[in-house]
CSV table of C-alpha atoms and ligand atoms in Angstrom, one decimal:
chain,number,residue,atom,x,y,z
A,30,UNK,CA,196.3,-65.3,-14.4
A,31,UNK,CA,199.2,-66.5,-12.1
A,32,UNK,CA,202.0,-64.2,-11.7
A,33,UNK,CA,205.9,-65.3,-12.8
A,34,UNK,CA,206.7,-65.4,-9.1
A,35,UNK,CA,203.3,-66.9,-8.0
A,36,UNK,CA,204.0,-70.0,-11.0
A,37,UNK,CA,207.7,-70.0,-9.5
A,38,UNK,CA,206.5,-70.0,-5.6
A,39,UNK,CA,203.4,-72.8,-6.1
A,40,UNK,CA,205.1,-74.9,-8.9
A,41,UNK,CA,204.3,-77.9,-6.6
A,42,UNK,CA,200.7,-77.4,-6.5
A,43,UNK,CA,200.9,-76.5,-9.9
A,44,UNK,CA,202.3,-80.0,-10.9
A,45,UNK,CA,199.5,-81.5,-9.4
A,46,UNK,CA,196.8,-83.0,-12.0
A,47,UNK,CA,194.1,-81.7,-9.9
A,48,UNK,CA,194.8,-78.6,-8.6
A,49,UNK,CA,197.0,-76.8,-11.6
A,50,UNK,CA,196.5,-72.9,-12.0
A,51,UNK,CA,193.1,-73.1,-12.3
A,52,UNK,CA,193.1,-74.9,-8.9
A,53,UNK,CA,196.0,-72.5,-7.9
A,54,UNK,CA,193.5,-69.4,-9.0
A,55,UNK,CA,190.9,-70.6,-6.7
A,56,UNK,CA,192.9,-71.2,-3.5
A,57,UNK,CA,194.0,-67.6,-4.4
A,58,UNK,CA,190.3,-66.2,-4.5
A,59,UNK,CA,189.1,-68.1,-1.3
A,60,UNK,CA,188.8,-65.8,1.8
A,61,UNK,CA,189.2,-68.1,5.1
A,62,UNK,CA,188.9,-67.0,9.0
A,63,UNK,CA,190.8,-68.6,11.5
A,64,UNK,CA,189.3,-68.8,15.1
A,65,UNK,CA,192.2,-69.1,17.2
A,66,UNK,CA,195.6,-68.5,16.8
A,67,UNK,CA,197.0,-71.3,19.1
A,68,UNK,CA,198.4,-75.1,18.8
A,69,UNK,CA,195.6,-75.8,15.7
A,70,UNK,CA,195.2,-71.9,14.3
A,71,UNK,CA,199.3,-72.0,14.2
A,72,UNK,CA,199.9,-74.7,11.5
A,73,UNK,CA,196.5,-74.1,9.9
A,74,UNK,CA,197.6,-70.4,9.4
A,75,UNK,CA,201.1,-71.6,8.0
A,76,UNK,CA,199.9,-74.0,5.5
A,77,UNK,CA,197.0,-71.8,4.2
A,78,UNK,CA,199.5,-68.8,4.0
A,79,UNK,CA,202.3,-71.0,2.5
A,80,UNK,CA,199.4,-72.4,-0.1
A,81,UNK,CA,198.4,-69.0,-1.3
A,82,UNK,CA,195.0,-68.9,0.1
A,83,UNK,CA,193.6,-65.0,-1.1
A,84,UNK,CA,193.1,-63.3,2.3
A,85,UNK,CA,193.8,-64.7,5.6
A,86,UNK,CA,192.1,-63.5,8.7
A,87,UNK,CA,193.1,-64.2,12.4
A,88,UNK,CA,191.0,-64.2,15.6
A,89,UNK,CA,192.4,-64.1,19.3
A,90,UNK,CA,192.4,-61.5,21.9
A,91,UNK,CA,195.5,-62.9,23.5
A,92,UNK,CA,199.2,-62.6,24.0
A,93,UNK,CA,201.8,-64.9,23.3
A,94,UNK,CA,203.2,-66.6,26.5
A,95,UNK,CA,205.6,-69.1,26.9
A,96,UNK,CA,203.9,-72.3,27.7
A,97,UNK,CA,202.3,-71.7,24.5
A,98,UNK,CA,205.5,-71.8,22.8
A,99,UNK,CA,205.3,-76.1,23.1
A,100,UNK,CA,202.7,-76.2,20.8
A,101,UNK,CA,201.8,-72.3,19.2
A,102,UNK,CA,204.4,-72.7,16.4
A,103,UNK,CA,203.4,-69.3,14.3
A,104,UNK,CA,205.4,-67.9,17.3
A,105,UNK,CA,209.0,-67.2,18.6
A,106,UNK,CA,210.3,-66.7,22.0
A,107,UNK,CA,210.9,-62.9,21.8
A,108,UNK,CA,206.8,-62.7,20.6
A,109,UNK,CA,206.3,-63.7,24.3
A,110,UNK,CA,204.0,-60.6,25.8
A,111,UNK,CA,202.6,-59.6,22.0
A,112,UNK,CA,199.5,-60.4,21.0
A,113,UNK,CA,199.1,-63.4,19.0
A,114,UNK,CA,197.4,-61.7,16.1
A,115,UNK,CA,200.1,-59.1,15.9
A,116,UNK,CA,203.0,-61.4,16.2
A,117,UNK,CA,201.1,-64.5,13.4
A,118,UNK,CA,200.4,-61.6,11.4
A,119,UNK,CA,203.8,-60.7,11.0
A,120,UNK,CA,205.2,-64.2,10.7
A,121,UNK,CA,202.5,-65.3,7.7
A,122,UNK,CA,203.5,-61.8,6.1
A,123,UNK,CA,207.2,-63.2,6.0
A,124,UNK,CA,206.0,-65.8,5.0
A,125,UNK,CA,203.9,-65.2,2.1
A,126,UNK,CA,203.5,-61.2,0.8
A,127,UNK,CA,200.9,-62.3,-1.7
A,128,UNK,CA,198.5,-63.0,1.1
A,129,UNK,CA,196.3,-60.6,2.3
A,130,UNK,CA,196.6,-60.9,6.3
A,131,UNK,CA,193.9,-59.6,8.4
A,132,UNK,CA,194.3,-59.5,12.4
A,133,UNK,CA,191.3,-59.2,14.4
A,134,UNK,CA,192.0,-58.6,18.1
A,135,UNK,CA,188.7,-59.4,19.7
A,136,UNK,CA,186.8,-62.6,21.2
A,137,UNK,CA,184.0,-63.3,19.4
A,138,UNK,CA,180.8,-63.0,20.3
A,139,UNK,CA,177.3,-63.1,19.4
A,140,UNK,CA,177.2,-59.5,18.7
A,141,UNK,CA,180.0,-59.6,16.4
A,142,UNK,CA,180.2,-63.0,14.5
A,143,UNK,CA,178.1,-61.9,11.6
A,144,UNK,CA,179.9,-59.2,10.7
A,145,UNK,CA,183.3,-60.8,10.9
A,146,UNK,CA,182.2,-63.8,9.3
A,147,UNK,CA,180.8,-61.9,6.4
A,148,UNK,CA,183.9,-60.9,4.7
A,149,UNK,CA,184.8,-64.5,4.6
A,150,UNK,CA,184.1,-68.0,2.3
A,151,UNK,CA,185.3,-70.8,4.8
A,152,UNK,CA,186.1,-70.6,8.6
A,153,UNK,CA,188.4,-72.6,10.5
A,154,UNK,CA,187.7,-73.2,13.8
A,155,UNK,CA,190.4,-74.2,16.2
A,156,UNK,CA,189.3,-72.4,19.4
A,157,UNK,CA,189.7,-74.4,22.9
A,158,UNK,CA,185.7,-73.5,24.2
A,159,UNK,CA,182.8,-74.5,23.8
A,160,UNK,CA,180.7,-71.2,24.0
A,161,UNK,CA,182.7,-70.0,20.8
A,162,UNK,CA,181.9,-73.5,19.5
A,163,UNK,CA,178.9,-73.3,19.2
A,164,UNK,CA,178.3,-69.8,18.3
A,165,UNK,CA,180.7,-70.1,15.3
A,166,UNK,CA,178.3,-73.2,14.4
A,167,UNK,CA,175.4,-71.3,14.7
A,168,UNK,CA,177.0,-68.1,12.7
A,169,UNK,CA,178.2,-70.2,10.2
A,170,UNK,CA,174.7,-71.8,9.2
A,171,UNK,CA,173.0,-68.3,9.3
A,172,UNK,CA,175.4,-66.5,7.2
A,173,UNK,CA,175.5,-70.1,5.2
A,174,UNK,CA,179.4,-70.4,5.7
A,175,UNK,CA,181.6,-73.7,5.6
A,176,UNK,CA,183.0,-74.7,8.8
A,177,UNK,CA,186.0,-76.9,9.8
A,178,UNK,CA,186.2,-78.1,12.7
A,179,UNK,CA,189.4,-79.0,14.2
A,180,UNK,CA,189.8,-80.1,18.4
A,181,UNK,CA,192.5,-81.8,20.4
A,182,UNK,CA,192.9,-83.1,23.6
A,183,UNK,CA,195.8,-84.7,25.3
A,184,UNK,CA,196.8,-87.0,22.5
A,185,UNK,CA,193.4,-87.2,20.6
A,186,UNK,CA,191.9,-84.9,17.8
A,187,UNK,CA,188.6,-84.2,16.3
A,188,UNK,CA,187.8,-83.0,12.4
A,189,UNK,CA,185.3,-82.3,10.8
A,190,UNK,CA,183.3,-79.8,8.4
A,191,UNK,CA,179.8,-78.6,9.0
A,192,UNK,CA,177.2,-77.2,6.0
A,193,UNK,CA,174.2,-77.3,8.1
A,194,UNK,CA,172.5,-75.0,5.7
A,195,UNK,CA,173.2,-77.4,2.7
A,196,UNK,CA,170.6,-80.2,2.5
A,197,UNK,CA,171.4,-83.9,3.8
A,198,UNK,CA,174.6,-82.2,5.5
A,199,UNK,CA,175.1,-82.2,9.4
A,200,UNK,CA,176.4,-79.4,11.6
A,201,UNK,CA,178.0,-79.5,15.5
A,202,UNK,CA,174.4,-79.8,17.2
A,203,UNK,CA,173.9,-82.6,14.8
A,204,UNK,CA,176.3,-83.8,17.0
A,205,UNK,CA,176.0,-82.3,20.5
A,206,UNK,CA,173.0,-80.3,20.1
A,207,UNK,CA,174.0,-77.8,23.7
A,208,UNK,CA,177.2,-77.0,25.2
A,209,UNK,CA,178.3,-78.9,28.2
A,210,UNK,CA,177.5,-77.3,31.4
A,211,UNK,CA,180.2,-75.0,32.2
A,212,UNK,CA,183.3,-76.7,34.7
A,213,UNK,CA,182.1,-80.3,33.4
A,214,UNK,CA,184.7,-80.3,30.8
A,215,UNK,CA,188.4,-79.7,31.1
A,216,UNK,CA,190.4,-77.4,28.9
A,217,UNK,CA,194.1,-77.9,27.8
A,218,UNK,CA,195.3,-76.0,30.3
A,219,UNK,CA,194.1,-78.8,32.6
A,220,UNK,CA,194.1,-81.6,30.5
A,221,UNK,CA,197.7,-81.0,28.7
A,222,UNK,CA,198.2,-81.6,24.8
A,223,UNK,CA,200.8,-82.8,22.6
A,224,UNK,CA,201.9,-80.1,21.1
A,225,UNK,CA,202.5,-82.5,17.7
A,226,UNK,CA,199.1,-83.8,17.8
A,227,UNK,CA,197.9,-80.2,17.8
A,228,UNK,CA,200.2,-79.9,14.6
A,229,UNK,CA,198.5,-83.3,13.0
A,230,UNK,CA,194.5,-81.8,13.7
A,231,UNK,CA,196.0,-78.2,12.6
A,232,UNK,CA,197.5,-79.2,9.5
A,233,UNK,CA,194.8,-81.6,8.5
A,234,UNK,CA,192.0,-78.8,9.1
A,235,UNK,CA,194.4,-76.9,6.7
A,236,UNK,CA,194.0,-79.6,4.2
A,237,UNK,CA,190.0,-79.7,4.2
A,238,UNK,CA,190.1,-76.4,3.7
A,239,UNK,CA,192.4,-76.2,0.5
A,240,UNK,CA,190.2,-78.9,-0.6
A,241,UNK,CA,186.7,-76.7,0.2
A,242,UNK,CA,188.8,-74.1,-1.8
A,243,UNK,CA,189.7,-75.9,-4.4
A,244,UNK,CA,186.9,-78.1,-5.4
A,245,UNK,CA,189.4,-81.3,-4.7
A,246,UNK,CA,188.7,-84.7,-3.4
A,247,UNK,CA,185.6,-85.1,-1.4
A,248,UNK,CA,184.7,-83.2,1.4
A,249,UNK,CA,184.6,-84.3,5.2
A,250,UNK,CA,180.9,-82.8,5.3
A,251,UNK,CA,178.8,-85.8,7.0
A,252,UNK,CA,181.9,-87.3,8.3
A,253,UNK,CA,184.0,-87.2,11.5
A,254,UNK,CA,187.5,-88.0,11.3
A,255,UNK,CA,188.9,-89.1,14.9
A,256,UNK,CA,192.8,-89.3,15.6
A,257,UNK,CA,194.0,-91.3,18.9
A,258,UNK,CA,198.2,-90.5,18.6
A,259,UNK,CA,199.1,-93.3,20.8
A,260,UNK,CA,197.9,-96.0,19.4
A,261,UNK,CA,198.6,-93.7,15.4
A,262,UNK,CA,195.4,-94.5,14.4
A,263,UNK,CA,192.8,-92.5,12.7
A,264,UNK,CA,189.1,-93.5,11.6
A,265,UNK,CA,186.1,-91.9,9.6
A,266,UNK,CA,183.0,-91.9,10.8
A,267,UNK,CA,179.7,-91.2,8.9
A,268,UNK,CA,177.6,-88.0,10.9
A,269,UNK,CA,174.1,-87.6,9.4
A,270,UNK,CA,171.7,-84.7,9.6
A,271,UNK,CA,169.8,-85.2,12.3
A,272,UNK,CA,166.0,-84.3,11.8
A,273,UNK,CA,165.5,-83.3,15.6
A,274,UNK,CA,168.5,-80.4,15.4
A,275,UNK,CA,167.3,-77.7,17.4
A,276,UNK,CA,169.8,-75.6,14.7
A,277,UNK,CA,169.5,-77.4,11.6
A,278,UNK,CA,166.5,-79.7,11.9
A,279,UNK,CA,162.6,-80.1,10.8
A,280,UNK,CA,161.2,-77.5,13.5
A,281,UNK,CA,164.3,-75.6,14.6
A,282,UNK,CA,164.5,-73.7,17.9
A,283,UNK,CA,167.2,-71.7,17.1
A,284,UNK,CA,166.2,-69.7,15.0
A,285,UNK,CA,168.6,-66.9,15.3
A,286,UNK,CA,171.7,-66.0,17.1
A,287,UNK,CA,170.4,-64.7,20.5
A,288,UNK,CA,167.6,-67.4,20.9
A,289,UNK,CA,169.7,-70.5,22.4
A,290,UNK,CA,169.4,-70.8,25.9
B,20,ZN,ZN1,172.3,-79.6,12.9
């Protein structure tokens, strides 16, 4: 049952044919961990706080610095020099009470990830690397966890959500099935970003997962949704399983979190 304030704070969702309270009550009982509190963890974290989403948890071990401020929009100037999950904590808390807000000041790494991602339904990733990439990918289909995706770059972005561990559906070494040597691809830091397109990839990550959460539409599992801002186009591409996944595949090589090369 929806509380007097909670039918008064999501009366536009409510209105909505398909999501309702008992649509409402789901998004409310979903747990979702955010990788990333930067230009795509900043307006996913907004939108899925704003939407009521049950219990919200936030990874980054760093602090808030100015450049970020172009893009990072959980944060304010004066955050500059706090750490981000401190500082996003505090702004999602203002901004919605009813959510339960969970900081996690740590990198993640192999030795962790399991635990962490335990105490969640859906994770978000919007990190910038691709060691933490793939090891979400790999978590996630252990602990049999729904992953979006999000990535940007200059002015292009990249969505899509993995279920490796559900049958027919792809995950991220469907796609690229090892990281890229280290120093052969740029970050953001080098490449630049639009700090808006980081807000499209951010808030459309947010979407997929209100719609994982509450059962609406059809999913972006199999699909990859590219956005090139210049030109304002976006297109959908199918991504199948593919049989030869060293993850996800026939004869899998990884067969658990320590054995990828
Ligand atoms: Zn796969």
């Amino acid at each position: 049952m929806l509380s007097d304030e909670e039918l008064d704070r999501y009366a536009r969702h409510l209105v909505l044919r398909q999501v309702g309270g008992p649509g409402q009550a789901k998004i409310r009982s979903t747990r979702v961990l955010i990788v990333g509190a930067g230009g795509l963890g900043s307006p996913a974290a907004l939108y899925l706080a704003a939407a009521g989403i049950g219990k919200l948890g936030l990874v980054d071990d760093d602090a808030v610095s100015l450049s970020n401020l172009q893009r990072q929009i959980l944060f304010r100037t004066a955050d500059i020099g706090r750490f981000k999950v401190e500082a996003g904590a505090e702004a999602l808390k203002a901004l919605n009470p009813g959510v339960q807000i969970e900081a996690h000041n740590l990198r993640l790494t192999a030795a962790n990830v399991m635990e962490l991602i335990a105490g969640y339904d859906i994770v978000a990733d919007g990190t910038d690397n691709f060691a933490t990439r793939f090891l979400l990918n790999d978590a996630c289909f252990f602990a049999r966890k729904v992953l979006v995706s999000a990535a940007v770059t200059e002015f292009e972005g990249q969505l899509a959500t993995y279920k490796g561990h559900e049958p027919g559906c792809p995950c991220y070494r469907c796609l690229f099935p090892a990281p890229p040597p280290p120093g052969t691809v740029a970050n953001c830091s080098e490449t630049g970003v639009l700090g808006a397109a980081a807000g499209v990839m951010g808030s459309l990550q947010a979407l997929e997962v209100l719609k994982e959460a509450a059962g609406l539409g059809s999913g972006m599992a199999g699909k990859i949704l590219t956005y090139k801002a210049l030109t304002a186009d976006f297109r959908t591409a199918r991504l199948s399983k593919d049989p030869a996944c060293p993850l996800c595949g026939n004869a899998p090589t990884i067969v658990a979190l320590d054995s990828q090369g």
